[in-house]
PDB file of C-alpha atoms in Angstrom:
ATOM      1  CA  UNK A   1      -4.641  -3.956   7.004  1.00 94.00           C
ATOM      2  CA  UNK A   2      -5.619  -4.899   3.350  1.00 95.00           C
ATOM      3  CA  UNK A   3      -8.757  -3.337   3.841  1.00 97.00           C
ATOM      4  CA  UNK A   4      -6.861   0.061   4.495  1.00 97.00           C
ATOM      5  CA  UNK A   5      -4.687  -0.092   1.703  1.00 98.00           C
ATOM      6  CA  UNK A   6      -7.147  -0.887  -0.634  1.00 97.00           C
ATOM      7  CA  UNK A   7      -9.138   1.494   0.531  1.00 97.00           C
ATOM      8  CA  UNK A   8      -6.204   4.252   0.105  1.00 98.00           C
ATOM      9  CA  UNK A   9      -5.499   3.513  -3.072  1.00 97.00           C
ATOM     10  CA  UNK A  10      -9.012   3.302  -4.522  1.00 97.00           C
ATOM     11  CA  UNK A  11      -9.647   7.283  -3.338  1.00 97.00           C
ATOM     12  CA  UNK A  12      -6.593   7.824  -5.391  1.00 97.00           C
ATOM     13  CA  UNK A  13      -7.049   6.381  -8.889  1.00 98.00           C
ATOM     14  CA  UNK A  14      -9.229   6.934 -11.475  1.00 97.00           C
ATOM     15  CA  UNK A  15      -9.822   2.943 -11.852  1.00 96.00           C
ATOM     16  CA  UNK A  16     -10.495   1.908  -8.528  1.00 96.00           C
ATOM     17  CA  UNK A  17     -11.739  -1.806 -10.135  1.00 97.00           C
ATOM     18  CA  UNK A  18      -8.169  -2.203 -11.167  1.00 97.00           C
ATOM     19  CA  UNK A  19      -6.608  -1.179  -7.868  1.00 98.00           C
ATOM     20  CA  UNK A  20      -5.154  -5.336  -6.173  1.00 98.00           C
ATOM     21  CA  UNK A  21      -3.413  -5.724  -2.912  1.00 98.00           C
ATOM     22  CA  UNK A  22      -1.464  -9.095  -2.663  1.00 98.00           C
ATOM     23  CA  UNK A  23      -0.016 -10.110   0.684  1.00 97.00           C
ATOM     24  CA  UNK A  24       3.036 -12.267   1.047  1.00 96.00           C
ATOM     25  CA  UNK A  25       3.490 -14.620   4.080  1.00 93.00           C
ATOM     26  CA  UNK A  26       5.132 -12.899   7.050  1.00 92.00           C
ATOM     27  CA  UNK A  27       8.833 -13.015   6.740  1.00 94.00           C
ATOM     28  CA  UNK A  28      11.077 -14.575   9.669  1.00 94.00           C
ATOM     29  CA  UNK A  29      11.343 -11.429  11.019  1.00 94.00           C
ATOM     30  CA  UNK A  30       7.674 -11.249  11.251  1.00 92.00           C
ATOM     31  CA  UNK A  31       7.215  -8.526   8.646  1.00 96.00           C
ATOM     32  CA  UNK A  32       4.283  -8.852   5.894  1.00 97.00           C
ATOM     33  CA  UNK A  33       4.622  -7.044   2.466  1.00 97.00           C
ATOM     34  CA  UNK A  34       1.747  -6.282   0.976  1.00 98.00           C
ATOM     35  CA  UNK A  35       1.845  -6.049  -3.300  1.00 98.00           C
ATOM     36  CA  UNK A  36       0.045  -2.465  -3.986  1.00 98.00           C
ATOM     37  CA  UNK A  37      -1.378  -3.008  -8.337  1.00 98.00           C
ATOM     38  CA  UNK A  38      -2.294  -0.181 -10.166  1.00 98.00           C
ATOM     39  CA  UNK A  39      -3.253   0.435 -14.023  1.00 97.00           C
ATOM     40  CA  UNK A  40      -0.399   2.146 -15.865  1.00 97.00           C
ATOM     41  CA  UNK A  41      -2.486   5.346 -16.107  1.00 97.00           C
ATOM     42  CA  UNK A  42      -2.571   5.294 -12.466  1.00 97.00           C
ATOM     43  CA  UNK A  43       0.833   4.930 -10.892  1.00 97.00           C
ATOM     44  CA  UNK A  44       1.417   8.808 -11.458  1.00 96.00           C
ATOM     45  CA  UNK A  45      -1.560   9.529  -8.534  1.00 96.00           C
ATOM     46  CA  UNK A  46      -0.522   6.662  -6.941  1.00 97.00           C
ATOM     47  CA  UNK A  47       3.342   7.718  -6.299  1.00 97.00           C
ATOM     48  CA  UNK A  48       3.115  11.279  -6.295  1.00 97.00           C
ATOM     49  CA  UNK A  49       5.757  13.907  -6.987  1.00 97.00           C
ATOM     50  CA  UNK A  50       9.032  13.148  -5.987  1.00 98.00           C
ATOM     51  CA  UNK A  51       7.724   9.732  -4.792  1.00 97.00           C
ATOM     52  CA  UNK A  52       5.638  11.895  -1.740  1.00 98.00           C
ATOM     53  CA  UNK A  53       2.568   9.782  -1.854  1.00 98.00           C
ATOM     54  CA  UNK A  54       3.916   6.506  -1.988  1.00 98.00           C
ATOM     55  CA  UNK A  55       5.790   7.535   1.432  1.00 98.00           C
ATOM     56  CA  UNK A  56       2.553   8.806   3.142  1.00 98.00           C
ATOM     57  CA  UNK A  57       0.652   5.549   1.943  1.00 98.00           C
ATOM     58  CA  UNK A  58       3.862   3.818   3.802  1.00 98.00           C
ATOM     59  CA  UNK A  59       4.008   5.986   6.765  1.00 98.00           C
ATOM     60  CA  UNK A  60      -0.174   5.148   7.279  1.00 97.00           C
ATOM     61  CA  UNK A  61       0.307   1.686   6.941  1.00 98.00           C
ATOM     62  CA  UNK A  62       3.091   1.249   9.201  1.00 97.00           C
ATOM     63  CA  UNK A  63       1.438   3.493  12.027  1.00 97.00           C
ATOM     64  CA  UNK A  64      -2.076   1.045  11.395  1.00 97.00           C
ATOM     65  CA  UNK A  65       0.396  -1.973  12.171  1.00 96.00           C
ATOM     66  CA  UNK A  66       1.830  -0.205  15.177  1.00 96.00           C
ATOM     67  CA  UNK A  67      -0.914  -0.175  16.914  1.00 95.00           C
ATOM     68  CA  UNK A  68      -1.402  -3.919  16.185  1.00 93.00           C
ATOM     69  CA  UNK A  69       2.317  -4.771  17.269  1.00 94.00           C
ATOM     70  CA  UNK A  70       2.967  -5.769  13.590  1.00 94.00           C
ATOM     71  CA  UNK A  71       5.666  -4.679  10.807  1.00 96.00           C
ATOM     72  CA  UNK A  72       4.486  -4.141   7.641  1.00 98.00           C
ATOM     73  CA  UNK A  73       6.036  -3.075   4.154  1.00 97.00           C
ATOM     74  CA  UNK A  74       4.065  -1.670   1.398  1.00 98.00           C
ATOM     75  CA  UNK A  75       5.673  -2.279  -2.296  1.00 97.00           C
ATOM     76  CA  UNK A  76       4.217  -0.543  -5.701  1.00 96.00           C
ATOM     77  CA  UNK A  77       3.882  -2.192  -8.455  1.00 89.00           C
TER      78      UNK A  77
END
């Protein structure tokens, strides 16, 4: 699932070196949030208008962690 999300991000951003995905231990409820980093110049591509990106990056994610019975949350920072 990191692998994904890094790889998402990195064909959206001019610098794909700076692109970081953190994970945070699955909560009690069994969900795992995964950090999405940036750079500053970036965040524009990375969010999109009206914030459209950053819900298809979520929707893609999600439906990858379907399919492995798993909850997932994708936060940009």
């Amino acid at each position: 699932m990191q692998e994904l999300l890094l790889a998402v991000a990195r064909g959206l951003v001019e610098d794909k070196e700076a692109v970081q995905v953190t994970v945070d231990p699955a909560r009690e409820d069994g969900t795992v949030v995964y950090h999405l980093k940036v750079a500053e110049a970036d965040m524009g591509h990375v969010i999109g208008k009206q914030g459209r990106i950053a819900k298809a990056i979520r929707v893609v994610m999600r439906a990858a962690a379907a399919r492995h019975d798993e909850k997932v949350v994708v936060e940009i920072d």
